Amino acid sequence: MLSNGNHDSIYNKMSCTHTNADSTSWWRVNLKDTYEISTVIITNRADCCHERLQGAEIRIGDSTDVSKNDICGTITSTAPGSVHTICCNGLKGRYVNVVLPGKSQYLTLCEVEVFGVPTPECKRKPNEVNVALQGTAEQSSLYHDAGIASHAIDGNHDSIYNKMSCTHTNADSTSWWRVNLKDTYEISTVTITNRADCCHERLQGAEIRIGDSPDVSKNDM
């Protein structure tokens, strides 16, 4: 019942959340798009237990794993019904998380307000072309001949693996795929089509890196 516009901080008034005493208790809101977040305002419980919110981290990012998102701020002191304004200075993300890390504690929030603006939409210029089509592709390993690296730049958007238009590595310690564009380009947009028949979650957390190094870890995200 967060983000419902009701700032009542009495738990029995049905406007607060309450987790179990999890080893890491957390709450998050999916904004359904990426925003530049300026401010997060949190209203604490007033009738009891205000100290439970102490040490809570506000994390913002695009990962559903709350621990992998960036910390915007931490609540360092509390009082009954205290209102905490956290400045996030344009930190970008789809998920806003409130996390009590590393301790068994209930998490109760009586209102969370998130202020921000949508990130500018990525748009291609009229004269831009898909330069990947003329490149050569490689990947960290090959799971099966049906998943060769060049399938990702064949112009075929079919997302069913058995249709022979997807790539597939082994479960490498760091799996990667890359395309050599054969020249240096200013890249405006990268569009990736995920697998549709199964396993879509495997792509979660993938980083898109661009640069001149054949070592994928040394290129910029």
Coordinates of N, CA and C in Angstrom, one line a residue:
M1 N 0.8 -1.2 0.0 CA 0.0 0.0 0.0 C 0.9 1.3 0.0
L2 N 2.1 1.2 -0.6 CA 2.9 2.3 -0.7 C 2.6 3.1 -2.0
S3 N 3.0 4.4 -2.0 CA 2.8 5.3 -3.1 C 1.3 5.4 -3.4
N4 N 0.5 5.3 -2.3 CA -0.9 5.4 -2.5 C -1.5 6.8 -2.1
G5 N -0.6 7.7 -1.8 CA -0.9 9.1 -1.5 C -1.4 9.3 -0.1
N6 N -1.5 8.2 0.7 CA -2.0 8.3 2.1 C -0.7 8.3 3.0
H7 N -0.5 9.4 3.7 CA 0.6 9.6 4.6 C 0.4 9.1 6.0
D8 N -0.8 8.5 6.3 CA -1.1 8.1 7.7 C 0.0 7.1 8.1
S9 N 0.6 7.4 9.3 CA 1.8 6.6 9.8 C 1.4 5.7 10.9
I10 N 0.1 5.4 11.1 CA -0.3 4.5 12.1 C -0.6 3.2 11.4
Y11 N 0.1 2.1 11.8 CA 0.0 0.8 11.0 C -1.4 0.3 10.9
N12 N -2.2 0.4 12.0 CA -3.6 -0.1 11.9 C -4.5 0.7 11.0
K13 N -4.1 1.8 10.5 CA -4.9 2.6 9.6 C -4.8 2.1 8.2
M14 N -4.0 1.0 8.0 CA -3.9 0.3 6.7 C -3.3 1.1 5.6
S15 N -2.2 1.9 6.0 CA -1.5 2.6 5.0 C 0.0 2.4 5.1
C16 N 0.4 1.3 5.7 CA 1.9 1.0 5.9 C 2.1 -0.4 5.4
T17 N 3.4 -0.7 5.1 CA 3.8 -2.0 4.8 C 4.4 -2.7 6.0
H18 N 4.7 -4.0 5.9 CA 5.3 -4.7 7.0 C 5.8 -6.0 6.5
T19 N 7.1 -6.2 6.5 CA 7.7 -7.5 6.1 C 7.9 -8.4 7.4
N20 N 8.4 -9.6 7.2 CA 8.9 -10.4 8.3 C 10.3 -9.9 8.7
A21 N 10.8 -10.5 9.7 CA 12.2 -10.1 10.1 C 13.2 -10.9 9.3
D22 N 13.2 -10.6 8.0 CA 14.1 -11.3 7.1 C 15.6 -11.0 7.3
S23 N 16.4 -11.8 6.8 CA 17.9 -11.6 7.0 C 18.3 -10.3 6.3
T24 N 17.7 -10.0 5.2 CA 17.8 -8.7 4.5 C 16.3 -8.3 4.1
S25 N 15.7 -7.4 4.8 CA 14.4 -7.0 4.5 C 14.4 -5.9 3.4
W26 N 13.5 -6.0 2.5 CA 13.5 -5.0 1.4 C 12.1 -4.7 0.9
W27 N 11.9 -3.6 0.3 CA 10.7 -3.2 -0.4 C 11.2 -2.5 -1.7
R28 N 10.5 -2.6 -2.8 CA 10.8 -1.9 -4.0 C 9.6 -1.5 -4.8
V29 N 9.7 -0.5 -5.6 CA 8.7 -0.1 -6.6 C 9.3 -0.2 -8.0
N30 N 8.5 -0.8 -8.9 CA 8.9 -0.9 -10.3 C 8.2 0.3 -11.0
L31 N 9.0 1.3 -11.4 CA 8.4 2.5 -12.1 C 8.0 2.2 -13.5
K32 N 8.3 1.0 -14.0 CA 7.9 0.6 -15.4 C 8.6 1.3 -16.5
D33 N 9.6 2.1 -16.2 CA 10.4 2.8 -17.1 C 11.6 3.3 -16.4
T34 N 12.7 3.8 -17.1 CA 13.8 4.3 -16.4 C 13.6 5.8 -16.2
Y35 N 13.9 6.3 -15.0 CA 13.7 7.7 -14.6 C 15.0 8.2 -14.1
E36 N 15.2 9.5 -14.2 CA 16.3 10.2 -13.5 C 15.6 10.7 -12.2
I37 N 16.0 10.1 -11.0 CA 15.4 10.3 -9.8 C 16.1 11.5 -9.0
S38 N 15.3 12.5 -8.7 CA 15.9 13.6 -7.9 C 15.7 13.4 -6.4
T39 N 14.6 12.9 -6.0 CA 14.3 12.8 -4.6 C 13.4 11.6 -4.2
V40 N 13.7 11.0 -3.1 CA 12.9 10.0 -2.5 C 12.5 10.4 -1.1
I41 N 11.2 10.4 -0.8 CA 10.7 10.8 0.5 C 10.0 9.7 1.2
I42 N 10.4 9.3 2.4 CA 9.9 8.2 3.1 C 9.3 8.6 4.4
T43 N 8.1 8.2 4.6 CA 7.4 8.4 5.9 C 7.5 7.2 6.8
N44 N 8.0 7.4 8.0 CA 8.2 6.3 9.0 C 7.0 6.1 9.8
R45 N 6.9 4.9 10.4 CA 5.8 4.6 11.3 C 5.9 5.4 12.6
A46 N 4.7 5.8 13.1 CA 4.6 6.7 14.2 C 4.1 6.1 15.5
D47 N 3.4 5.0 15.4 CA 2.8 4.4 16.6 C 3.8 3.6 17.4
C48 N 4.8 3.0 16.8 CA 5.8 2.3 17.5 C 6.9 2.0 16.5
C49 N 8.1 1.5 17.0 CA 9.1 0.8 16.2 C 9.8 1.7 15.2
H50 N 9.8 3.0 15.4 CA 10.4 3.8 14.4 C 11.9 3.5 14.2
E51 N 12.5 3.0 15.2 CA 14.0 2.7 15.1 C 14.3 1.6 14.1
R52 N 13.3 0.8 13.7 CA 13.6 -0.3 12.7 C 14.1 0.3 11.4
L53 N 13.7 1.5 11.0 CA 14.1 2.1 9.7 C 15.5 2.6 9.7
Q54 N 16.1 2.6 10.9 CA 17.5 3.2 10.9 C 18.5 2.2 10.2
G55 N 19.3 2.8 9.3 CA 20.2 2.1 8.6 C 19.7 1.6 7.2
A56 N 18.4 1.9 6.9 CA 17.9 1.6 5.6 C 18.6 2.3 4.5
E57 N 18.9 1.5 3.5 CA 19.5 2.1 2.3 C 18.5 2.3 1.2
I58 N 18.5 3.4 0.5 CA 17.7 3.7 -0.7 C 18.6 3.4 -1.9
R59 N 18.2 2.4 -2.7 CA 18.9 2.0 -3.8 C 18.1 2.1 -5.1
I60 N 18.8 2.6 -6.2 CA 18.1 2.9 -7.4 C 18.9 2.2 -8.6
G61 N 18.2 1.5 -9.5 CA 18.8 0.9 -10.6 C 17.8 0.1 -11.4
D62 N 18.4 -0.7 -12.3 CA 17.6 -1.5 -13.3 C 17.6 -2.9 -12.9
S63 N 18.2 -3.4 -11.8 CA 18.3 -4.8 -11.5 C 17.2 -5.1 -10.5
T64 N 16.6 -6.3 -10.7 CA 15.6 -6.8 -9.7 C 16.3 -7.4 -8.5
D65 N 17.6 -7.6 -8.5 CA 18.4 -7.9 -7.3 C 18.7 -6.6 -6.6
V66 N 18.0 -6.4 -5.5 CA 18.1 -5.1 -4.8 C 19.6 -4.8 -4.4
S67 N 20.4 -5.8 -4.2 CA 21.8 -5.5 -3.8 C 22.7 -5.0 -4.9
K68 N 22.2 -5.1 -6.1 CA 23.0 -4.7 -7.3 C 22.7 -3.3 -7.7
N69 N 21.8 -2.6 -7.1 CA 21.4 -1.2 -7.5 C 22.3 -0.2 -6.7
D70 N 22.4 1.0 -7.2 CA 23.3 2.0 -6.5 C 22.6 2.6 -5.3
I71 N 23.4 2.9 -4.3 CA 22.9 3.5 -3.1 C 22.8 5.0 -3.3
C72 N 21.5 5.5 -3.1 CA 21.3 6.9 -3.2 C 21.5 7.6 -1.9
G73 N 21.2 6.9 -0.8 CA 21.3 7.5 0.5 C 21.0 6.5 1.6
T74 N 21.3 6.8 2.8 CA 21.0 5.9 4.0 C 20.3 6.7 5.1
I75 N 19.3 6.1 5.7 CA 18.6 6.7 6.8 C 19.4 6.5 8.1
T76 N 20.0 7.5 8.7 CA 20.9 7.4 9.8 C 20.3 7.6 11.2
S77 N 19.1 8.3 11.2 CA 18.4 8.5 12.5 C 17.0 8.6 12.2
T78 N 16.2 8.2 13.2 CA 14.7 8.1 13.1 C 14.0 8.7 14.3
A79 N 12.7 9.0 14.1 CA 11.8 9.4 15.2 C 10.4 8.9 14.8
P80 N 9.5 8.9 15.8 CA 8.1 8.4 15.4 C 7.5 9.3 14.3
G81 N 7.1 8.7 13.3 CA 6.5 9.4 12.2 C 7.5 10.3 11.4
S82 N 8.8 10.1 11.5 CA 9.8 10.9 10.8 C 9.6 10.8 9.3
V83 N 9.9 11.9 8.7 CA 9.9 12.0 7.2 C 11.3 12.2 6.7
H84 N 11.8 11.3 5.8 CA 13.1 11.4 5.4 C 13.2 11.7 3.9
T85 N 13.9 12.8 3.6 CA 14.0 13.2 2.2 C 15.5 12.9 1.8
I86 N 15.6 12.0 0.8 CA 16.8 11.6 0.3 C 17.0 12.2 -1.1
C87 N 18.1 13.0 -1.3 CA 18.4 13.6 -2.6 C 19.2 12.6 -3.4
C88 N 18.8 12.3 -4.6 CA 19.4 11.3 -5.4 C 20.1 11.9 -6.6
N89 N 20.0 13.2 -6.9 CA 20.8 13.9 -7.9 C 20.7 13.3 -9.2
G90 N 19.6 12.8 -9.7 CA 19.4 12.3 -11.0 C 19.9 10.9 -11.3
L91 N 20.1 10.1 -10.2 CA 20.4 8.7 -10.3 C 19.4 8.0 -11.2
K92 N 19.8 7.2 -12.1 CA 18.8 6.6 -13.1 C 18.5 5.2 -12.7
G93 N 17.2 4.8 -12.9 CA 16.8 3.5 -12.6 C 15.3 3.2 -12.8
R94 N 15.0 2.0 -13.0 CA 13.6 1.5 -13.1 C 13.0 1.2 -11.7
Y95 N 13.9 0.7 -10.8 CA 13.5 0.2 -9.5 C 14.0 1.2 -8.4
V96 N 13.1 1.5 -7.5 CA 13.5 2.2 -6.3 C 13.3 1.2 -5.1
N97 N 14.4 1.0 -4.4 CA 14.4 0.0 -3.3 C 14.7 0.6 -2.0
V98 N 14.1 0.1 -1.0 CA 14.5 0.4 0.4 C 14.9 -0.9 1.1
V99 N 16.1 -0.9 1.6 CA 16.8 -2.2 2.0 C 17.3 -2.0 3.4
L100 N 17.1 -3.0 4.2 CA 17.7 -3.1 5.5 C 18.8 -4.2 5.4
P101 N 20.0 -3.9 5.1 CA 21.0 -4.9 4.8 C 21.6 -5.6 6.0
G102 N 21.7 -6.9 5.8 CA 22.5 -7.7 6.7 C 22.1 -7.8 8.2
K103 N 20.8 -7.7 8.4 CA 20.3 -7.9 9.8 C 18.8 -8.3 9.7
S104 N 18.5 -9.1 10.7 CA 17.1 -9.6 10.8 C 16.2 -8.5 11.4
Q105 N 15.4 -7.9 10.6 CA 14.6 -6.8 11.1 C 13.4 -6.6 10.2
Y106 N 12.3 -6.3 10.9 CA 11.1 -5.9 10.2 C 11.3 -4.6 9.4
L107 N 10.7 -4.5 8.2 CA 10.8 -3.2 7.5 C 9.3 -2.7 7.3
T108 N 9.1 -1.5 7.9 CA 7.8 -0.9 7.7 C 7.9 0.5 7.1
L109 N 7.1 0.7 6.1 CA 7.1 2.0 5.4 C 5.7 2.5 5.3
C110 N 5.5 3.8 5.7 CA 4.1 4.3 5.6 C 3.8 5.2 4.4
E111 N 4.8 5.6 3.7 CA 4.6 6.2 2.4 C 6.0 6.4 1.8
V112 N 6.0 6.1 0.5 CA 7.3 6.4 -0.3 C 6.9 7.2 -1.5
E113 N 7.5 8.3 -1.6 CA 7.2 9.2 -2.8 C 8.5 9.3 -3.6
V114 N 8.4 9.2 -4.9 CA 9.6 9.2 -5.8 C 9.4 10.3 -6.8
F115 N 10.3 11.3 -6.8 CA 10.2 12.4 -7.8 C 11.3 12.3 -8.8
G116 N 10.9 12.4 -10.1 CA 11.9 12.3 -11.1 C 11.3 12.5 -12.5
V117 N 12.1 12.5 -13.5 CA 11.7 12.7 -14.9 C 12.1 11.5 -15.7
P118 N 11.3 11.1 -16.8 CA 11.8 10.1 -17.6 C 13.1 10.4 -18.3
T119 N 13.9 9.4 -18.5 CA 15.2 9.6 -19.2 C 14.8 9.9 -20.7
P120 N 15.6 10.7 -21.4 CA 15.4 11.0 -22.8 C 15.3 9.7 -23.6
E121 N 14.4 9.6 -24.5 CA 14.2 8.4 -25.3 C 15.4 8.3 -26.3
C122 N 15.9 7.1 -26.5 CA 17.0 6.9 -27.4 C 16.4 6.9 -28.8
K123 N 16.8 7.8 -29.7 CA 16.3 7.8 -31.0 C 17.4 7.8 -32.1
R124 N 17.2 7.1 -33.1 CA 18.1 7.0 -34.2 C 18.0 8.2 -35.2
K125 N 19.1 8.6 -35.7 CA 19.0 9.7 -36.7 C 18.6 9.1 -38.0
P126 N 18.0 9.9 -38.9 CA 17.5 9.4 -40.2 C 18.5 8.7 -41.1
N127 N 19.8 9.2 -41.0 CA 20.8 8.6 -41.9 C 21.5 7.4 -41.3
E128 N 21.2 7.0 -40.1 CA 21.9 5.9 -39.4 C 21.5 4.6 -40.0
V129 N 22.4 3.6 -40.0 CA 22.1 2.3 -40.5 C 22.6 1.3 -39.4
N130 N 22.2 0.0 -39.5 CA 22.6 -1.0 -38.6 C 24.0 -1.5 -39.1
V131 N 25.1 -0.9 -38.5 CA 26.4 -1.2 -38.9 C 26.8 -2.6 -38.5
A132 N 26.1 -3.3 -37.5 CA 26.4 -4.6 -37.1 C 26.3 -5.6 -38.3
L133 N 25.5 -5.4 -39.2 CA 25.2 -6.3 -40.3 C 26.5 -6.6 -41.1
Q134 N 27.4 -5.6 -41.1 CA 28.6 -5.7 -41.9 C 29.8 -6.2 -41.1
G135 N 29.6 -6.5 -39.8 CA 30.6 -6.9 -38.9 C 30.8 -8.4 -38.8
T136 N 31.8 -8.8 -38.0 CA 32.0 -10.2 -37.7 C 31.8 -10.4 -36.2
A137 N 31.2 -11.5 -35.9 CA 30.8 -11.8 -34.5 C 31.6 -12.9 -33.9
E138 N 31.8 -12.8 -32.6 CA 32.5 -13.8 -31.8 C 31.8 -13.9 -30.4
Q139 N 32.0 -15.0 -29.7 CA 31.5 -15.2 -28.4 C 32.4 -16.0 -27.5
S140 N 32.2 -16.0 -26.2 CA 33.1 -16.7 -25.3 C 33.2 -18.2 -25.5
S141 N 32.1 -18.8 -25.9 CA 32.2 -20.2 -26.2 C 30.9 -20.6 -27.1
L142 N 30.9 -21.8 -27.5 CA 29.8 -22.3 -28.3 C 29.1 -23.5 -27.7
Y143 N 27.8 -23.3 -27.3 CA 27.1 -24.4 -26.7 C 26.7 -25.4 -27.7
H144 N 26.3 -25.0 -28.9 CA 25.8 -25.9 -29.9 C 25.8 -25.2 -31.2
D145 N 26.0 -25.9 -32.3 CA 26.1 -25.3 -33.6 C 24.9 -24.4 -34.0
A146 N 23.7 -24.7 -33.3 CA 22.6 -23.9 -33.6 C 22.7 -22.5 -33.0
G147 N 23.7 -22.2 -32.2 CA 23.8 -21.0 -31.5 C 25.1 -20.2 -31.8
I148 N 25.5 -20.2 -33.1 CA 26.7 -19.5 -33.4 C 26.6 -18.0 -33.3
A149 N 27.7 -17.3 -33.1 CA 27.7 -15.9 -32.8 C 27.1 -15.1 -33.9
S150 N 27.3 -15.4 -35.1 CA 26.8 -14.6 -36.2 C 25.3 -14.6 -36.3
H151 N 24.6 -15.4 -35.6 CA 23.1 -15.4 -35.7 C 22.6 -14.1 -35.1
A152 N 23.3 -13.4 -34.2 CA 22.8 -12.2 -33.6 C 22.9 -11.0 -34.6
I153 N 23.6 -11.1 -35.7 CA 23.7 -10.0 -36.6 C 23.3 -10.5 -38.0
D154 N 22.3 -11.4 -38.1 CA 21.9 -11.9 -39.4 C 20.7 -11.2 -40.0
G155 N 20.2 -10.2 -39.3 CA 19.0 -9.5 -39.7 C 17.7 -10.2 -39.5
N156 N 17.8 -11.4 -38.9 CA 16.6 -12.2 -38.6 C 16.2 -12.0 -37.1
H157 N 15.0 -11.5 -36.9 CA 14.6 -11.2 -35.5 C 13.8 -12.3 -34.8
D158 N 13.8 -13.5 -35.4 CA 13.1 -14.6 -34.8 C 13.7 -15.0 -33.5
S159 N 12.9 -15.1 -32.5 CA 13.4 -15.3 -31.1 C 13.2 -16.7 -30.6
I160 N 13.0 -17.6 -31.4 CA 12.9 -19.0 -31.1 C 14.2 -19.7 -31.4
Y161 N 14.8 -20.2 -30.4 CA 16.2 -20.8 -30.6 C 16.3 -21.8 -31.7
N162 N 15.4 -22.7 -31.8 CA 15.5 -23.8 -32.8 C 15.2 -23.3 -34.2
K163 N 14.9 -22.0 -34.3 CA 14.7 -21.4 -35.7 C 16.1 -20.9 -36.2
M164 N 17.1 -21.2 -35.5 CA 18.5 -20.9 -36.0 C 18.8 -19.4 -36.2
S165 N 18.3 -18.6 -35.3 CA 18.6 -17.2 -35.4 C 19.0 -16.6 -34.0
C166 N 19.4 -17.4 -33.1 CA 19.9 -16.9 -31.8 C 21.3 -17.5 -31.5
T167 N 22.0 -16.8 -30.6 CA 23.3 -17.3 -30.2 C 23.2 -18.1 -28.9
H168 N 24.2 -18.9 -28.5 CA 24.2 -19.6 -27.3 C 25.6 -19.9 -26.9
T169 N 26.0 -19.4 -25.7 CA 27.3 -19.8 -25.1 C 27.2 -20.9 -24.1
N170 N 28.3 -21.4 -23.6 CA 28.2 -22.3 -22.5 C 28.0 -21.4 -21.2
A171 N 27.9 -22.1 -20.1 CA 27.8 -21.3 -18.8 C 29.2 -20.9 -18.3
D172 N 29.8 -19.9 -19.1 CA 31.1 -19.5 -18.8 C 31.1 -18.6 -17.5
S173 N 32.3 -18.5 -16.9 CA 32.4 -17.7 -15.7 C 32.0 -16.2 -16.0
T174 N 32.4 -15.8 -17.2 CA 31.9 -14.5 -17.7 C 31.6 -14.8 -19.2
S175 N 30.3 -14.9 -19.4 CA 29.9 -15.1 -20.8 C 29.8 -13.8 -21.6
W176 N 30.3 -13.8 -22.8 CA 30.2 -12.6 -23.6 C 30.0 -12.9 -25.1
W177 N 29.5 -11.9 -25.8 CA 29.4 -11.9 -27.2 C 29.8 -10.5 -27.7
R178 N 30.5 -10.5 -28.9 CA 30.9 -9.2 -29.4 C 30.8 -9.2 -30.9
V179 N 30.7 -8.0 -31.5 CA 30.7 -7.8 -32.9 C 31.9 -6.8 -33.2
N180 N 32.7 -7.2 -34.2 CA 33.8 -6.3 -34.7 C 33.2 -5.6 -35.9
L181 N 33.1 -4.3 -35.7 CA 32.4 -3.4 -36.8 C 33.4 -3.1 -37.9
K182 N 34.7 -3.5 -37.7 CA 35.8 -3.3 -38.7 C 36.2 -1.9 -39.0
D183 N 35.6 -1.0 -38.1 CA 36.0 0.4 -38.2 C 35.5 1.1 -36.9
T184 N 35.8 2.3 -36.6 CA 35.4 3.0 -35.4 C 34.1 3.8 -35.7
Y185 N 33.1 3.7 -34.9 CA 31.8 4.3 -35.2 C 31.4 5.1 -33.9
E186 N 30.6 6.1 -34.1 CA 29.9 6.8 -32.9 C 28.5 6.0 -32.8
I187 N 28.4 5.3 -31.7 CA 27.2 4.4 -31.6 C 26.1 5.2 -30.9
S188 N 24.9 5.3 -31.5 CA 23.8 6.0 -30.8 C 22.9 5.0 -30.1
T189 N 22.7 3.8 -30.7 CA 21.7 2.9 -30.2 C 22.1 1.5 -30.4
V190 N 21.9 0.6 -29.4 CA 22.0 -0.8 -29.6 C 20.7 -1.5 -29.2
T191 N 20.2 -2.3 -30.1 CA 18.9 -2.9 -29.9 C 19.1 -4.4 -29.9
I192 N 18.6 -5.1 -28.8 CA 18.9 -6.5 -28.6 C 17.5 -7.2 -28.5
T193 N 17.3 -8.3 -29.2 CA 16.1 -9.1 -29.1 C 16.4 -10.3 -28.2
N194 N 15.7 -10.5 -27.2 CA 15.9 -11.6 -26.2 C 15.2 -12.9 -26.8
R195 N 15.5 -14.0 -26.2 CA 14.9 -15.3 -26.5 C 13.5 -15.3 -26.0
A196 N 12.6 -16.0 -26.8 CA 11.1 -16.0 -26.4 C 10.7 -17.3 -26.0
D197 N 11.3 -18.4 -26.3 CA 10.8 -19.7 -26.1 C 11.1 -20.2 -24.6
C198 N 12.1 -19.7 -24.0 CA 12.5 -20.0 -22.6 C 13.6 -19.1 -22.2
C199 N 13.9 -19.2 -20.9 CA 15.2 -18.7 -20.4 C 15.4 -17.2 -20.5
H200 N 14.4 -16.4 -20.7 CA 14.5 -15.0 -20.9 C 15.3 -14.3 -19.8
E201 N 15.2 -14.8 -18.6 CA 15.9 -14.2 -17.4 C 17.4 -14.3 -17.5
R202 N 17.9 -15.1 -18.4 CA 19.4 -15.2 -18.5 C 20.0 -13.9 -18.9
L203 N 19.3 -13.1 -19.6 CA 19.9 -11.9 -20.2 C 19.9 -10.8 -19.1
Q204 N 19.2 -11.0 -18.0 CA 19.2 -10.0 -17.0 C 20.5 -9.6 -16.4
G205 N 20.9 -8.4 -16.3 CA 22.2 -7.9 -15.8 C 23.2 -7.8 -16.9
A206 N 22.9 -8.2 -18.1 CA 23.9 -8.1 -19.2 C 24.3 -6.6 -19.4
E207 N 25.6 -6.4 -19.6 CA 26.2 -5.1 -19.8 C 26.5 -4.9 -21.3
I208 N 26.2 -3.7 -21.8 CA 26.5 -3.4 -23.2 C 27.7 -2.5 -23.1
R209 N 28.8 -3.0 -23.7 CA 30.1 -2.3 -23.6 C 30.6 -2.0 -25.0
I210 N 31.1 -0.8 -25.2 CA 31.6 -0.3 -26.5 C 33.0 0.3 -26.3
G211 N 33.9 -0.1 -27.2 CA 35.2 0.4 -27.2 C 36.1 -0.2 -28.2
D212 N 37.5 0.0 -28.1 CA 38.4 -0.5 -29.1 C 39.2 -1.6 -28.6
S213 N 38.9 -2.1 -27.4 CA 39.7 -3.2 -26.9 C 39.1 -4.6 -27.1
P214 N 39.9 -5.6 -27.5 CA 39.4 -6.9 -27.7 C 39.0 -7.6 -26.3
D215 N 39.5 -7.0 -25.2 CA 39.2 -7.4 -23.9 C 37.9 -6.8 -23.5
V216 N 36.8 -7.6 -23.5 CA 35.5 -7.0 -23.3 C 35.4 -6.2 -22.0
S217 N 36.1 -6.6 -20.9 CA 36.0 -5.9 -19.6 C 36.6 -4.5 -19.7
K218 N 37.4 -4.2 -20.7 CA 38.1 -2.9 -20.7 C 37.3 -1.8 -21.5
N219 N 36.2 -2.2 -22.1 CA 35.4 -1.2 -22.9 C 34.4 -0.5 -22.0
D220 N 33.9 0.6 -22.4 CA 33.0 1.4 -21.6 C 31.6 0.9 -21.6
M221 N 30.9 1.0 -20.5 CA 29.5 0.6 -20.5 C 28.6 1.7 -21.0

